[in-house]
Amino acid sequence: MPRSPAASSDAARPSPAQRPWLQALYDNPWPWLLAFLLAHVVSRGVISTGMKWDESEQILWSQQLALGYGAQPPLYTWLQWAVIQVLGPSVLALALVKHAAIGLTYVLAWLAARQLLTARGAFWVASGLLLMPPFGWNAVRDLTHTVLVTAMALGLCGAVLRLVQAPRPGHYALVGLFCGLGMMAKYSFALSIGAFFVACLTVPQARRALFQRGWWLAPLVGLLIFAPNGWWVLNHWHEATAATLDKMEISQQVSVFTGAANLLQITASTLLLWALVVVLAFRGQLRAPLPADADARWPWRSWAWPLLGRYLLFVGLAMVAMVVLGDVSNFKERWLLPLVAVVPLAFFVWRPSLQADDNPRGGLYTGAVLVFALIFFAMATARPWVAGARNQDKPGEADELTFPVPELAARLRQAGYDGRGDIVGADHMLAAMMRSEFPQVQARGCAPLPGRTPAACVAQALQQARATGRGLLLVSRARDAGWWAAVLPQTGYKEYESMAIPSSKMPVDAAPMPFHFVWVPPQTVPGAQP
C-alpha cells in the first residue's frame, strides 16, 4: 500500500532525540500500552480471588466448547477456554484474556486512525476510548464480549478505510474477516455492518470501492466464519434472543419519551467525558475554519468525513427507530459502546488541523488521558476495599470481590467435601469461584431463570452426579434462604449447614460473611447405585 499523507508528513519530523517525551509517546505508544495492561493484570490478580458477573460466566461456560452460550456468541469464551487450558480457571486467566482484548481494541483504533492521521492524531483517537467510561472503567470492572466486539468494530472501520483507498482482494477479505469475527463476538455487530454498508453506498468514492474485482471475498469470508454459529442460532433462536429482548424492556405500554430519555442518557454517559475533555483542551480551535489548502493537505477528508459521519448518523437513526417503532425503552451503555467507538476518529477526521505538531493545546488532551488512566487504575485496584467498607454492616450483601474464596474452600473440605463432587451454586458467581478452587469438578449456577426453576436445575445436577458416580455440593450466600426451600427436597436432606467466614477486604470489626451448604456424598446421591 502506498504511503499515506500522514506517513509522509511524519518523515519530515526531527529525529527522536530532538523530540519532547510526548512526541516519543505518540510515535511509539506500545511499551506504554503494554506496561498499562500488565499493571492491570497484576492488580486484578492481587486484589481478589472473587469474580464479578461476566467473569463468572466465562469460568462456567469455558468448561466446554460450544457453538453458542445462551444469548452470547462463542468467540470470547473460546479464547477464554484456550487460556484456561494453560492457566486453569483462575482470576489470572480471566485478566489476561480481558486485557488482551482491551489492548487489541486500542491497537485496532490506532491502526484505523493511522491510515489518515499523524502518529499524534492516531494516539488521540485510540486513547480517546479510555475517556469513554463504558470502556475506560466498565471494561476493566466487568465486561467481556463488549470489549471484543468493540475491537472488531474498530477493526472493521480500519478495514473499510483501507478498502476505500485501495480496493484489492486482500482488503475485501479483511473486511469479511472482521465482519465474521464481529458477529462471533456479539450479535449486535450486525448493526455496525449494516451502518457501514449503507454509509458506503452514500459516498461516491466508497461506493465505487464496494464492488471492484474480488468484492465477493468479503461476504464469503464473513459467512464462512459465522456460518457454524449462525446455524446454531437458527436452531436455538429463543435461547439466543430471549435474554437480550427481556433487557430491552420492549413494551407498548411504555412512553416513547421514556425510551428516548434513556437513549439520551446512555449516549451522554458514554461520550460526555470525552466531549468535555475535547472542549476544554481545544476550546476556540473547534470553531476555527480549516486552512485554505485543506483539500491538498488532507485529500482523504472529502470522503472519510462523510463516510464516518454518515455511519454515526445511521447508527443514531437505527437506535431512534428502535425506540419509536420497536417500543424499546431500556438501553445499556455496553450496547452503545461498540457502535460509537469510532467517534474520536470521526472527530479528528473532521478537524485534522488539531493534530498539528505545533498545536500547544494537544498536550492538555494527552494529559487528561493519562490522568484518567491513573484514576481508573487506582479505582480498579481499590475497589474490593471500597466495597468492603461500604458493606461492612451488610455481610449478606457483600460485593463478590470481598468473598473469602480460599477460606470458604478450605472450610468446605473440613466439613467433608471431597473436592471431586460436582458443585451447584445458588448463583453463578459463587459457583464460578468454587470452580476456581476445585478446577477438576463441574460447576453450575442454579439461580431462577425464565423457563428454569432452581429445583429443576438441581435435579439435573443430581442426575449428572448419579450418572458419573460423583457427589454433589450445594452452596449459597446467606441471602439465598428461599432458594434452599426450593432445592432441599431434591437432595433428600431436611436442613443445610451454615458457616461464617471473615473477609480480608473488610474492616476488622465487620461482621463475617455467612454461607450455607449441603454436601451430598456419592453413596447418598438420590438414586445412586450402591
Tab-separated table of C-alpha atoms in Angstrom, residues 215-397:
chain	number	residue	atom	x	y	z
A	215	TRP	CA	-15.681	-7.974	-3.847
A	216	TRP	CA	-17.237	-11.411	-3.280
A	217	LEU	CA	-14.440	-12.275	-0.846
A	218	ALA	CA	-15.967	-10.038	1.822
A	219	PRO	CA	-19.311	-11.860	2.126
A	220	LEU	CA	-17.689	-15.235	1.523
A	221	VAL	CA	-15.093	-14.901	4.291
A	222	GLY	CA	-17.616	-13.376	6.686
A	223	LEU	CA	-20.191	-16.108	6.090
A	224	LEU	CA	-17.634	-18.911	6.369
A	225	ILE	CA	-16.551	-17.632	9.769
A	226	PHE	CA	-20.055	-17.060	11.102
A	227	ALA	CA	-21.858	-19.996	9.457
A	228	PRO	CA	-21.450	-22.598	12.267
A	229	ASN	CA	-22.663	-20.212	14.954
A	230	GLY	CA	-25.326	-18.857	12.614
A	231	TRP	CA	-26.704	-22.371	12.165
A	232	TRP	CA	-26.732	-22.786	15.943
A	233	VAL	CA	-28.659	-19.522	16.323
A	234	LEU	CA	-31.298	-20.648	13.832
A	235	ASN	CA	-31.816	-23.816	15.842
A	236	HIS	CA	-31.752	-22.047	19.237
A	237	TRP	CA	-33.471	-18.792	18.329
A	238	HIS	CA	-35.354	-18.317	21.576
A	239	GLU	CA	-32.314	-19.123	23.703
A	240	ALA	CA	-30.148	-16.706	21.692
A	241	THR	CA	-32.562	-13.771	21.800
A	242	ALA	CA	-34.806	-14.043	24.858
A	243	ALA	CA	-32.393	-12.576	27.416
A	244	THR	CA	-31.474	-9.563	25.264
A	245	LEU	CA	-35.075	-8.788	24.362
A	246	ASP	CA	-36.020	-9.007	28.021
A	247	LYS	CA	-33.297	-6.491	28.947
A	248	MET	CA	-34.570	-4.073	26.291
A	249	GLU	CA	-37.940	-3.942	28.102
A	250	ILE	CA	-39.948	-3.839	24.902
A	251	SER	CA	-43.460	-2.704	25.748
A	252	GLN	CA	-46.139	-0.651	24.025
A	253	GLN	CA	-47.278	0.442	27.478
A	254	VAL	CA	-44.115	2.497	27.991
A	255	SER	CA	-43.971	6.029	26.646
A	256	VAL	CA	-41.722	6.751	23.665
A	257	PHE	CA	-40.345	9.627	25.717
A	258	THR	CA	-39.109	7.122	28.317
A	259	GLY	CA	-37.139	5.219	25.698
A	260	ALA	CA	-35.820	8.429	24.131
A	261	ALA	CA	-34.743	9.763	27.531
A	262	ASN	CA	-32.968	6.509	28.304
A	263	LEU	CA	-31.190	6.559	24.944
A	264	LEU	CA	-30.096	10.153	25.507
A	265	GLN	CA	-28.878	9.290	28.990
A	266	ILE	CA	-26.705	6.369	27.934
A	267	THR	CA	-25.343	8.350	24.983
A	268	ALA	CA	-24.311	11.131	27.347
A	269	SER	CA	-22.802	8.734	29.877
A	270	THR	CA	-20.779	7.127	27.072
A	271	LEU	CA	-19.496	10.239	25.293
A	272	LEU	CA	-19.807	13.194	27.676
A	273	LEU	CA	-16.458	12.811	29.461
A	274	TRP	CA	-14.589	12.535	26.159
A	275	ALA	CA	-16.510	15.519	24.744
A	276	LEU	CA	-15.761	17.655	27.802
A	277	VAL	CA	-12.040	16.887	27.532
A	278	VAL	CA	-12.109	17.806	23.830
A	279	VAL	CA	-13.867	21.107	24.505
A	280	LEU	CA	-11.605	22.047	27.418
A	281	ALA	CA	-8.450	21.032	25.577
A	282	PHE	CA	-9.065	22.643	22.195
A	283	ARG	CA	-11.587	25.396	23.035
A	284	GLY	CA	-11.719	28.068	20.325
A	285	GLN	CA	-9.841	25.860	17.858
A	286	LEU	CA	-13.030	23.870	17.404
A	287	ARG	CA	-14.655	26.867	15.728
A	288	ALA	CA	-11.672	27.833	13.589
A	289	PRO	CA	-12.159	27.240	9.836
A	290	LEU	CA	-9.969	24.743	8.057
A	291	PRO	CA	-6.950	26.177	6.234
A	292	ALA	CA	-7.390	27.190	2.606
A	293	ASP	CA	-5.220	24.287	1.424
A	294	ALA	CA	-7.180	21.693	3.463
A	295	ASP	CA	-8.125	19.647	0.388
A	296	ALA	CA	-4.475	19.380	-0.662
A	297	ARG	CA	-3.159	18.648	2.836
A	298	TRP	CA	-5.823	16.062	3.694
A	299	PRO	CA	-7.280	14.771	0.409
A	300	TRP	CA	-8.893	11.817	2.202
A	301	ARG	CA	-11.122	14.136	4.231
A	302	SER	CA	-13.500	14.641	1.274
A	303	TRP	CA	-14.669	11.025	1.592
A	304	ALA	CA	-13.582	9.881	5.067
A	305	TRP	CA	-15.543	12.528	6.970
A	306	PRO	CA	-18.833	11.883	5.091
A	307	LEU	CA	-18.313	8.140	5.482
A	308	LEU	CA	-17.726	8.191	9.226
A	309	GLY	CA	-20.261	10.939	9.870
A	310	ARG	CA	-22.994	9.116	7.974
A	311	TYR	CA	-22.129	5.843	9.668
A	312	LEU	CA	-22.798	7.526	13.019
A	313	LEU	CA	-25.942	9.131	11.615
A	314	PHE	CA	-27.331	5.766	10.508
A	315	VAL	CA	-26.460	4.210	13.875
A	316	GLY	CA	-28.335	7.033	15.583
A	317	LEU	CA	-31.333	6.642	13.295
A	318	ALA	CA	-31.416	2.905	13.968
A	319	MET	CA	-31.414	3.497	17.724
A	320	VAL	CA	-34.207	6.058	17.430
A	321	ALA	CA	-36.203	3.636	15.271
A	322	MET	CA	-35.845	1.017	17.994
A	323	VAL	CA	-37.469	3.466	20.391
A	324	VAL	CA	-40.205	4.795	18.103
A	325	LEU	CA	-41.046	1.694	16.069
A	326	GLY	CA	-39.760	-1.114	18.275
A	327	ASP	CA	-41.010	0.157	21.653
A	328	VAL	CA	-37.573	-0.349	23.212
A	329	SER	CA	-37.383	1.561	26.480
A	330	ASN	CA	-34.129	0.368	28.020
A	331	PHE	CA	-30.643	0.586	26.513
A	332	LYS	CA	-27.291	-0.305	28.034
A	333	GLU	CA	-24.009	1.577	27.740
A	334	ARG	CA	-22.297	-1.642	26.751
A	335	TRP	CA	-24.649	-1.969	23.767
A	336	LEU	CA	-23.903	1.528	22.544
A	337	LEU	CA	-20.126	1.487	23.048
A	338	PRO	CA	-19.158	-0.649	20.007
A	339	LEU	CA	-21.422	1.424	17.778
A	340	VAL	CA	-19.935	4.794	18.745
A	341	ALA	CA	-16.322	3.766	19.323
A	342	VAL	CA	-15.412	5.497	16.033
A	343	VAL	CA	-16.471	8.916	17.377
A	344	PRO	CA	-12.903	10.041	18.270
A	345	LEU	CA	-11.712	9.030	14.789
A	346	ALA	CA	-14.606	10.827	13.122
A	347	PHE	CA	-13.881	13.938	15.182
A	348	PHE	CA	-10.200	14.196	14.255
A	349	VAL	CA	-11.032	13.459	10.625
A	350	TRP	CA	-13.486	16.354	10.797
A	351	ARG	CA	-10.851	18.626	12.363
A	352	PRO	CA	-7.478	17.250	11.166
A	353	SER	CA	-5.722	20.571	11.822
A	354	LEU	CA	-5.880	19.866	15.570
A	355	GLN	CA	-3.232	17.158	15.259
A	356	ALA	CA	-0.552	19.611	14.105
A	357	ASP	CA	2.752	19.196	15.947
A	358	ASP	CA	2.829	22.889	16.805
A	359	ASN	CA	-0.628	22.863	18.409
A	360	PRO	CA	0.184	23.649	22.048
A	361	ARG	CA	-3.240	22.616	23.322
A	362	GLY	CA	-2.847	18.998	22.336
A	363	GLY	CA	-0.879	18.309	25.488
A	364	LEU	CA	-3.986	19.061	27.547
A	365	TYR	CA	-5.866	16.272	25.788
A	366	THR	CA	-2.988	13.864	26.306
A	367	GLY	CA	-2.649	14.936	29.929
A	368	ALA	CA	-6.344	14.259	30.561
A	369	VAL	CA	-5.973	10.766	29.096
A	370	LEU	CA	-3.001	9.989	31.337
A	371	VAL	CA	-4.752	11.366	34.421
A	372	PHE	CA	-7.874	9.271	33.850
A	373	ALA	CA	-5.747	6.211	33.101
A	374	LEU	CA	-4.263	6.580	36.586
A	375	ILE	CA	-7.668	7.315	38.145
A	376	PHE	CA	-9.306	4.249	36.632
A	377	PHE	CA	-6.334	2.083	37.584
A	378	ALA	CA	-6.494	3.322	41.181
A	379	MET	CA	-10.255	2.716	41.274
A	380	ALA	CA	-9.834	-0.811	39.904
A	381	THR	CA	-7.156	-1.623	42.465
A	382	ALA	CA	-9.011	-0.172	45.435
A	383	ARG	CA	-12.492	-1.446	44.658
A	384	PRO	CA	-12.531	-4.551	46.937
A	385	TRP	CA	-11.627	-2.439	49.968
A	386	VAL	CA	-14.084	0.288	48.988
A	387	ALA	CA	-16.832	-2.305	48.587
A	388	GLY	CA	-15.864	-3.933	51.861
A	389	ALA	CA	-16.093	-0.671	53.770
A	390	ARG	CA	-19.421	0.132	52.125
A	391	ASN	CA	-20.979	-3.228	53.035
A	392	GLN	CA	-19.336	-3.923	56.396
A	393	ASP	CA	-22.705	-3.817	58.168
A	394	LYS	CA	-24.433	-5.885	55.442
A	395	PRO	CA	-22.425	-9.111	55.126
A	396	GLY	CA	-25.267	-10.812	53.276
A	397	GLU	CA	-24.975	-8.214	50.501
